[in-house]
Tab-separated table of N, CA and C in Angstrom:
chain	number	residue	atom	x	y	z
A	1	UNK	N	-327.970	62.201	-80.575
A	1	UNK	CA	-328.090	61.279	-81.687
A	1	UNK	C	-328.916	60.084	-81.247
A	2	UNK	N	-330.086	59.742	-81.722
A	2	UNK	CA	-330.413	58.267	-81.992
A	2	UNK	C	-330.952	57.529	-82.975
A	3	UNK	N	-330.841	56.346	-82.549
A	3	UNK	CA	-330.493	55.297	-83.491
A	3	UNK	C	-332.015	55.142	-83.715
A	4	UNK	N	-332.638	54.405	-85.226
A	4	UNK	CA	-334.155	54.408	-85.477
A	4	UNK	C	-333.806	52.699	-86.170
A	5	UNK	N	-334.817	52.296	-85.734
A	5	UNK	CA	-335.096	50.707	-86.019
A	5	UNK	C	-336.514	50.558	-85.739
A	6	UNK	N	-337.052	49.587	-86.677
A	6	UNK	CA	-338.223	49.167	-86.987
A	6	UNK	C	-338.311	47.969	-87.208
A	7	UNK	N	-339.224	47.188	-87.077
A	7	UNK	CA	-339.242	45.718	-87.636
A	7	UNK	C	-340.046	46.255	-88.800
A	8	UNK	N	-340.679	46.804	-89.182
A	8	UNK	CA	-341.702	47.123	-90.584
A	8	UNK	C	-340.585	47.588	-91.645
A	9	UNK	N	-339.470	47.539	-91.254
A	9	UNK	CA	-338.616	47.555	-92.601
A	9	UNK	C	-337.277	46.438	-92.671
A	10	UNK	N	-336.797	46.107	-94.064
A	10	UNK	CA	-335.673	45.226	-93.772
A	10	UNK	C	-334.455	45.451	-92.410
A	11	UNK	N	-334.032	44.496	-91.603
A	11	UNK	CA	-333.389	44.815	-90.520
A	11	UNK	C	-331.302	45.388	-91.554
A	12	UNK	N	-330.985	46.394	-90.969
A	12	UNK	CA	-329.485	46.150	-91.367
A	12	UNK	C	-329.192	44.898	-91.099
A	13	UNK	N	-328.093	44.574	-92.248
A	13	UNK	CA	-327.463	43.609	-92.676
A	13	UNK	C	-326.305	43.894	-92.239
A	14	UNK	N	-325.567	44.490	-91.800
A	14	UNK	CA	-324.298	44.907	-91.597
A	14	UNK	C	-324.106	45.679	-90.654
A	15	UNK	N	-322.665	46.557	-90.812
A	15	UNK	CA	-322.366	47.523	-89.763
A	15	UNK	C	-323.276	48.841	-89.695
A	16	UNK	N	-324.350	49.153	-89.398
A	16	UNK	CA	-325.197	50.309	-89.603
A	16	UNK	C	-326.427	50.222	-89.443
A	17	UNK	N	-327.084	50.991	-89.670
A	17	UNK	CA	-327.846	51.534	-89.199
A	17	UNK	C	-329.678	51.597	-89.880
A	18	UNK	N	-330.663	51.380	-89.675
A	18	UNK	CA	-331.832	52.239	-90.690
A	18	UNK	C	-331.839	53.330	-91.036
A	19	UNK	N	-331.753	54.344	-89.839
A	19	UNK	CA	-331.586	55.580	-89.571
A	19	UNK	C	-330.750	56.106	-88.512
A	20	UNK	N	-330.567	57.213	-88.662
A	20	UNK	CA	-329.908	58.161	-87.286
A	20	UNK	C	-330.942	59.694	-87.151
A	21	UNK	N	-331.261	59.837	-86.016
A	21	UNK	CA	-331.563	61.522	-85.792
A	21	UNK	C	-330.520	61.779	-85.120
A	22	UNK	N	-330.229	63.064	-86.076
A	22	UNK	CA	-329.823	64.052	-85.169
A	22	UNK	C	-330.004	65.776	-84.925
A	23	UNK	N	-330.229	65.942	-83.911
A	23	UNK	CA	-330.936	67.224	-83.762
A	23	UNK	C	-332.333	66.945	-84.305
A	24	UNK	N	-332.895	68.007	-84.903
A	24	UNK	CA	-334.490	67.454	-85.860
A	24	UNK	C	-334.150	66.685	-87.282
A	25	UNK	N	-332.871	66.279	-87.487
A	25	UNK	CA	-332.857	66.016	-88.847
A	25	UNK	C	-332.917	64.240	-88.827
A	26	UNK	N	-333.835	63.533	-89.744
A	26	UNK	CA	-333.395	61.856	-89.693
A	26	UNK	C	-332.778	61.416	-91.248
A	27	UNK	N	-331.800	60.864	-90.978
A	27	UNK	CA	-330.896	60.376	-92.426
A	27	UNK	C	-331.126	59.182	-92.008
A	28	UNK	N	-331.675	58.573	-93.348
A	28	UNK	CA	-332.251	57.385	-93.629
A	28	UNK	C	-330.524	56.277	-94.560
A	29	UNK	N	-330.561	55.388	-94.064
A	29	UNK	CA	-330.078	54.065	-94.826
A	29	UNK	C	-330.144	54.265	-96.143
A	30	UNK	N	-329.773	53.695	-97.169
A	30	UNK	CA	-330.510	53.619	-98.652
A	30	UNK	C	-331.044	52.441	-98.111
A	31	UNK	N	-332.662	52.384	-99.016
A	31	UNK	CA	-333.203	51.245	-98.686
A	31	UNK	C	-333.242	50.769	-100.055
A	32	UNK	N	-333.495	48.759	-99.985
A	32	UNK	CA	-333.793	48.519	-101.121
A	32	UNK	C	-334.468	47.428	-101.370
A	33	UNK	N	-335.171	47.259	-102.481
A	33	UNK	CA	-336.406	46.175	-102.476
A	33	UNK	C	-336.518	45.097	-101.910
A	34	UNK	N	-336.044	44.834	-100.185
A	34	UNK	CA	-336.446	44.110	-99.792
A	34	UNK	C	-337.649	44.316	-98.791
A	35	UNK	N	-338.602	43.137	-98.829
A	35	UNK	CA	-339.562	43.383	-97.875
A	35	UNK	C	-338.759	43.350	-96.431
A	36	UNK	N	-339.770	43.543	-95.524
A	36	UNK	CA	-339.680	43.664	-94.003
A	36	UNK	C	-338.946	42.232	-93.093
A	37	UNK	N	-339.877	40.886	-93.929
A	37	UNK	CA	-339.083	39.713	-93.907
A	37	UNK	C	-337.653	39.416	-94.364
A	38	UNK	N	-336.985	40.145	-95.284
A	38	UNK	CA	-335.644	39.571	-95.580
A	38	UNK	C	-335.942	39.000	-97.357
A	39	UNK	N	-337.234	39.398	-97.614
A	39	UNK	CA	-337.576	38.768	-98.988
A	39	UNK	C	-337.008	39.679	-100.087
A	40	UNK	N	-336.451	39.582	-101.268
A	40	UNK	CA	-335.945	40.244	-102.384
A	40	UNK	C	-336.876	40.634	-102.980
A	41	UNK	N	-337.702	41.655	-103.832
A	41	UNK	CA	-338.727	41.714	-104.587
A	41	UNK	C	-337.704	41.956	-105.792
A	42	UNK	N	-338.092	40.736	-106.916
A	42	UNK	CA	-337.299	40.346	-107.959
A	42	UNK	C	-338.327	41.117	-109.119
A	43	UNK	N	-339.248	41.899	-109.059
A	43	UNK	CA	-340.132	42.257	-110.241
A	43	UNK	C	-339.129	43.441	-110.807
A	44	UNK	N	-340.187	44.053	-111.786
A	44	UNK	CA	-339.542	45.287	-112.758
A	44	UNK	C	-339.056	46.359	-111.577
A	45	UNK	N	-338.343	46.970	-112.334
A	45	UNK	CA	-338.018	48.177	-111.394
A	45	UNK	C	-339.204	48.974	-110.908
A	46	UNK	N	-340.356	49.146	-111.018
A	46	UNK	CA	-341.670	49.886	-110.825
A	46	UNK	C	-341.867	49.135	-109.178
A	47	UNK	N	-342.026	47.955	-109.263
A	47	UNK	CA	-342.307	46.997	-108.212
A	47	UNK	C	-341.563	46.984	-107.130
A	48	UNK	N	-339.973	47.116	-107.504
A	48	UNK	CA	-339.362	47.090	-106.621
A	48	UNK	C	-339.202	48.282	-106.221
A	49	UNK	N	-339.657	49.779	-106.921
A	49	UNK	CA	-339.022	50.758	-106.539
A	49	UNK	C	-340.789	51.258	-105.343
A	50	UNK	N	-341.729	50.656	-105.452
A	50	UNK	CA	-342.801	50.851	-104.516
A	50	UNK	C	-342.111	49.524	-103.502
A	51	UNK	N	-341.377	48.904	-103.454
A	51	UNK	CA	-341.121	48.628	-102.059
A	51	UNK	C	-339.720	48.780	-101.457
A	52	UNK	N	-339.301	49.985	-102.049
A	52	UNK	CA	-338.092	50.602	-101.506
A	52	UNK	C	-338.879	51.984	-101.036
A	53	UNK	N	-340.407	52.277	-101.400
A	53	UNK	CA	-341.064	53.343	-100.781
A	53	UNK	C	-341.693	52.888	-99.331
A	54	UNK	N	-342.201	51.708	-99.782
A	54	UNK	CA	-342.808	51.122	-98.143
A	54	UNK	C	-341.938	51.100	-97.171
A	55	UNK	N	-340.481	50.770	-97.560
A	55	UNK	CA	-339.396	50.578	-96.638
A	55	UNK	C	-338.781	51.789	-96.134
A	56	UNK	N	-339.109	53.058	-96.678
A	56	UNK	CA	-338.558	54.388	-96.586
A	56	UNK	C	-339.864	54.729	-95.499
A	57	UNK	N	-340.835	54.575	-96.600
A	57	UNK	CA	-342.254	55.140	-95.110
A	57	UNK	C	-341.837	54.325	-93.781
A	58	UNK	N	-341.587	53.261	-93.392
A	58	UNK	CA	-341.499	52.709	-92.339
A	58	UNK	C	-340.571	53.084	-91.677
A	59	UNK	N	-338.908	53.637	-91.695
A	59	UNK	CA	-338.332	54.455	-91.174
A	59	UNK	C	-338.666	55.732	-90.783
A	60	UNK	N	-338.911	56.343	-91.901
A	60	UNK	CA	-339.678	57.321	-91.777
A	60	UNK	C	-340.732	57.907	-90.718
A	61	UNK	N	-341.697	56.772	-90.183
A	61	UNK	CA	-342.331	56.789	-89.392
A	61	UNK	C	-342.064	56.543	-87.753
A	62	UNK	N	-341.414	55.649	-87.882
A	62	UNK	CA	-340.569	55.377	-86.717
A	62	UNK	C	-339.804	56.502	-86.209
A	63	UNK	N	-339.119	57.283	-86.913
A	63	UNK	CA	-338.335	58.432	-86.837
A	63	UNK	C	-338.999	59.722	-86.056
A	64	UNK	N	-340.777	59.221	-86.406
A	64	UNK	CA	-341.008	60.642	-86.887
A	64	UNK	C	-341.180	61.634	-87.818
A	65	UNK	N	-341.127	60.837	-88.437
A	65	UNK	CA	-340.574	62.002	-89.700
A	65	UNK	C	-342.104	61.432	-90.978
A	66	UNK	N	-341.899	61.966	-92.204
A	66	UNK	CA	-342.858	61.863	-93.376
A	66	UNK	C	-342.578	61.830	-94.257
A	67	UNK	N	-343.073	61.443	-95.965
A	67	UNK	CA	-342.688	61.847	-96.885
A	67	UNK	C	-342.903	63.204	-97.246
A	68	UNK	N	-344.017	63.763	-96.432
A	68	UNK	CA	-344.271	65.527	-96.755
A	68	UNK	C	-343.041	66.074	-96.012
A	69	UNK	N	-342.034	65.654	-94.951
A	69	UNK	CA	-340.945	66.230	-94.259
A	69	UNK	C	-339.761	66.056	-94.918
A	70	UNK	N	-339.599	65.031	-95.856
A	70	UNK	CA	-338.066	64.771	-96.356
A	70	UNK	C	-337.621	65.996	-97.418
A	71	UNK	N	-336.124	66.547	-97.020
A	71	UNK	CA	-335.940	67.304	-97.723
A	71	UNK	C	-334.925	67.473	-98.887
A	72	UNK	N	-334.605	65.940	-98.725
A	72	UNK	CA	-333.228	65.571	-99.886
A	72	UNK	C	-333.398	63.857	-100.395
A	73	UNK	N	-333.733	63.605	-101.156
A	73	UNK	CA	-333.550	62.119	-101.664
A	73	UNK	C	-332.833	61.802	-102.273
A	74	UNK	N	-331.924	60.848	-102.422
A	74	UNK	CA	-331.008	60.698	-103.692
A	74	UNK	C	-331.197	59.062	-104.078
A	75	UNK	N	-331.298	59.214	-105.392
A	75	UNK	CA	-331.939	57.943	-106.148
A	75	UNK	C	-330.801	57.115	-106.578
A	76	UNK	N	-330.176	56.674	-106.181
A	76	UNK	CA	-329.366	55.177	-107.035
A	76	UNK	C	-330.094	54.336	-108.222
A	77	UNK	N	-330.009	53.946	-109.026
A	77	UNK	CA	-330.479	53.060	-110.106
A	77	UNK	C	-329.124	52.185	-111.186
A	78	UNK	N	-329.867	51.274	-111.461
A	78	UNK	CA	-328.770	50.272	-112.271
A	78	UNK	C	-328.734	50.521	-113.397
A	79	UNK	N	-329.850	51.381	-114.289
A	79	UNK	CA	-329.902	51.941	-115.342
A	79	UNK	C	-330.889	52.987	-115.808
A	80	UNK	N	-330.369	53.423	-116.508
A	80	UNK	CA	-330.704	55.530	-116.628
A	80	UNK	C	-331.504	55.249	-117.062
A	81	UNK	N	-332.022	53.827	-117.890
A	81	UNK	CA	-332.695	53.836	-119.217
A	81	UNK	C	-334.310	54.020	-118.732
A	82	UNK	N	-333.874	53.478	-117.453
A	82	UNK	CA	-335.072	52.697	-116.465
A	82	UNK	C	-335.909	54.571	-115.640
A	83	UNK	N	-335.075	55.749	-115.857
A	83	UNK	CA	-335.640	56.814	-114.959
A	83	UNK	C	-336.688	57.319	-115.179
A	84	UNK	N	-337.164	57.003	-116.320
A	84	UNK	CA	-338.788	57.547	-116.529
A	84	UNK	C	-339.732	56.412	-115.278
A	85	UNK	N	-339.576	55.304	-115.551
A	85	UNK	CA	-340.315	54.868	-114.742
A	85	UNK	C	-339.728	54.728	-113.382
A	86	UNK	N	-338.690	54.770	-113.052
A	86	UNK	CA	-338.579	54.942	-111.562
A	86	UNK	C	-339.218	56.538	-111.042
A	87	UNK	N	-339.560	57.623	-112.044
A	87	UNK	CA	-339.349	58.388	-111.673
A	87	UNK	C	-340.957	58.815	-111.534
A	88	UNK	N	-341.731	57.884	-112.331
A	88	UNK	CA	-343.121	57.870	-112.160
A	88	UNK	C	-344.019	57.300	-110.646
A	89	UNK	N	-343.305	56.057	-110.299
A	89	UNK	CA	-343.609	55.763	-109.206
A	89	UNK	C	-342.902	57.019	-107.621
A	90	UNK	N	-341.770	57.377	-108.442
A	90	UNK	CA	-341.295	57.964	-107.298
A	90	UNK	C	-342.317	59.739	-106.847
A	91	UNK	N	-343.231	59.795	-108.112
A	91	UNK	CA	-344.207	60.724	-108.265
A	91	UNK	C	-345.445	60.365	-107.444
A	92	UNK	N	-345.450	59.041	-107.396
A	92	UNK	CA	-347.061	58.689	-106.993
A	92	UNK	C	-346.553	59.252	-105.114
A	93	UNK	N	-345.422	59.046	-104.327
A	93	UNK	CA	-344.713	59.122	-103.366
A	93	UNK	C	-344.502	61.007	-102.766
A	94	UNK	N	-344.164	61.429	-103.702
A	94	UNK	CA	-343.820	62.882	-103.847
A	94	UNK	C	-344.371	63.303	-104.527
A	95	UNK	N	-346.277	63.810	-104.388
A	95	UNK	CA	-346.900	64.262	-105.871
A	95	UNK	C	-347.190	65.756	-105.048
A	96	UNK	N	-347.477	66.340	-104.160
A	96	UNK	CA	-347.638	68.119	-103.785
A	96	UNK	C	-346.195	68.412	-103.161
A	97	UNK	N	-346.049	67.187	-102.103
A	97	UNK	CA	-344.745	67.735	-101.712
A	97	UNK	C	-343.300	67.557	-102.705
A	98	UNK	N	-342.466	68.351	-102.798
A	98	UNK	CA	-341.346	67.866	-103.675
A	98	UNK	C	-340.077	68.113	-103.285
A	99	UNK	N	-339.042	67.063	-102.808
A	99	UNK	CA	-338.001	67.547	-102.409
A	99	UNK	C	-336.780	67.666	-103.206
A	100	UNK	N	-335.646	68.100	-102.956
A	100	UNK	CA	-334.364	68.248	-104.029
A	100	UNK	C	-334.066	66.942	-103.607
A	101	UNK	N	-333.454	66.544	-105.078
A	101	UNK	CA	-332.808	65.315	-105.610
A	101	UNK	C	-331.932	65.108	-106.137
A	102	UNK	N	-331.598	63.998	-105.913
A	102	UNK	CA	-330.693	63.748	-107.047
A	102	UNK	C	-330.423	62.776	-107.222
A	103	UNK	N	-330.045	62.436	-108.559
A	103	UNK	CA	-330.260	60.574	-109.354
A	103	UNK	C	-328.985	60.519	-109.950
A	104	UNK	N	-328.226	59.303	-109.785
A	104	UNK	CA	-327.311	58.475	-110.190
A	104	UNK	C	-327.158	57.263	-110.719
A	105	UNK	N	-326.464	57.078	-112.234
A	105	UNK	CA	-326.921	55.523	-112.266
A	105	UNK	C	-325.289	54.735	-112.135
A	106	UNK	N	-325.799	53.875	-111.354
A	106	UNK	CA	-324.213	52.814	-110.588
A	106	UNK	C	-324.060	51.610	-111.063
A	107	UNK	N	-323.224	51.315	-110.900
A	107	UNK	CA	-322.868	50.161	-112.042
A	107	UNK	C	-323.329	48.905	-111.129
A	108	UNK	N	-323.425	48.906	-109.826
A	108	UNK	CA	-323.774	47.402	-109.182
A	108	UNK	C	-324.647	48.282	-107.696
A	109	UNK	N	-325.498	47.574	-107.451
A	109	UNK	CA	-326.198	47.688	-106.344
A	109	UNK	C	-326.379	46.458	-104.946
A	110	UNK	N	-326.299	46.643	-104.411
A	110	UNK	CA	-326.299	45.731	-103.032
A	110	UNK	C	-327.531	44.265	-103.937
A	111	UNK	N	-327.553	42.974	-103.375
A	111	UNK	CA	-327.943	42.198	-103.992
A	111	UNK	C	-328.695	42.089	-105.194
A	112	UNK	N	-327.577	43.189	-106.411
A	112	UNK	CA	-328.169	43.538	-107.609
A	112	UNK	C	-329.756	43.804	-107.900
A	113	UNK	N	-329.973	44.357	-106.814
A	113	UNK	CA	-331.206	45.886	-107.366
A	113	UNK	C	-331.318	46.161	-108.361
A	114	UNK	N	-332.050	46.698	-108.438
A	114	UNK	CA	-332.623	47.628	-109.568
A	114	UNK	C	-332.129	49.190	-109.408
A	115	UNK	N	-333.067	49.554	-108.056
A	115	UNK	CA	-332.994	50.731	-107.258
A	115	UNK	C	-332.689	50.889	-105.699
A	116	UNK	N	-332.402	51.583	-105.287
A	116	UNK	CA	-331.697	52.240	-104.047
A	116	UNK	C	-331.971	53.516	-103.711
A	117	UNK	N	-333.040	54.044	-102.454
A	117	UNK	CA	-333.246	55.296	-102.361
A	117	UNK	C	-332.824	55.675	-100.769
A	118	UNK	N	-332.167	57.212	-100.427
A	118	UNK	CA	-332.273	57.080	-99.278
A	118	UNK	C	-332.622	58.346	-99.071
A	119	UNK	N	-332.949	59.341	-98.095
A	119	UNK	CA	-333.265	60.242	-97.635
A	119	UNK	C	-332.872	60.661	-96.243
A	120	UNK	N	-333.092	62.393	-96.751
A	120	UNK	CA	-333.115	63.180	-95.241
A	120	UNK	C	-334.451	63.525	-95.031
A	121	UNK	N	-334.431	63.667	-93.529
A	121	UNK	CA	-336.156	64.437	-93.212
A	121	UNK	C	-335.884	65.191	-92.122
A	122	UNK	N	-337.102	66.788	-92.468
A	122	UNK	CA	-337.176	66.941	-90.746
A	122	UNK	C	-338.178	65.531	-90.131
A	123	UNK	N	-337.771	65.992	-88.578
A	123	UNK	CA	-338.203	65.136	-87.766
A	123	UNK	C	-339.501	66.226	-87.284
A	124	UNK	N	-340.783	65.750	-86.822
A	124	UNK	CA	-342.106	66.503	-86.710
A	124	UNK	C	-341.512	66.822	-85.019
């Protein structure tokens, strides 16, 4: 098992982790619209949900791993109403490769988000 940390993505806030590998597999954190600094991105859900992608690529990379390698994402959101367009940006991210998913909408998100994504990947 090891532990994956990056400064190119928000640092954990708490008890945990960015990522973990284990064996070839890396399970990602849910990440969420914060930049790399600790900054909130307060825009529409579109905005924030491309920098819950930058923050996923940056684990991601660190890991090893890709968005062409991830093989499970699961989408958190604050409202269903909002999944066409989370689900457009989450296209520009996953447009040949496509992994199984799955989307949930939650009634509260970590410093009231919008969105929350986290993933598995192989590791290259």
């Amino acid at each position: 098992m090891k532990v994956v940390q990056t400064n190119q993505a928000p640092a954990a806030i708490g008890p945990y982790s960015q990522g973990i590998i284990v064996n070839n597999l890396f399970y990602s954190s849910g990440q969420i619209p914060l930049t790399a600094e600790g900054t909130l991105v307060t825009g529409d859900v579109k905005e924030q949900t491309h920098q819950v992608f930058r923050n996923l690529q940056a684990v991601l990379e660190e890991a090893g791993a890709s968005f062409e390698t991830v093989v499970k994402a699961t989408v958190f959101i604050k409202n269903m109403d909002e999944f066409s367009a989370v689900n457009e940006v989450y296209g520009e991210y996953f447009s040949t490769h496509k992994p199984a998913r799955s989307c949930v909408e939650v009634a509260r998100l970590p410093k009231d988000v919008l969105v929350e994504i986290e993933v598995v990947a192989l590791v290259k």
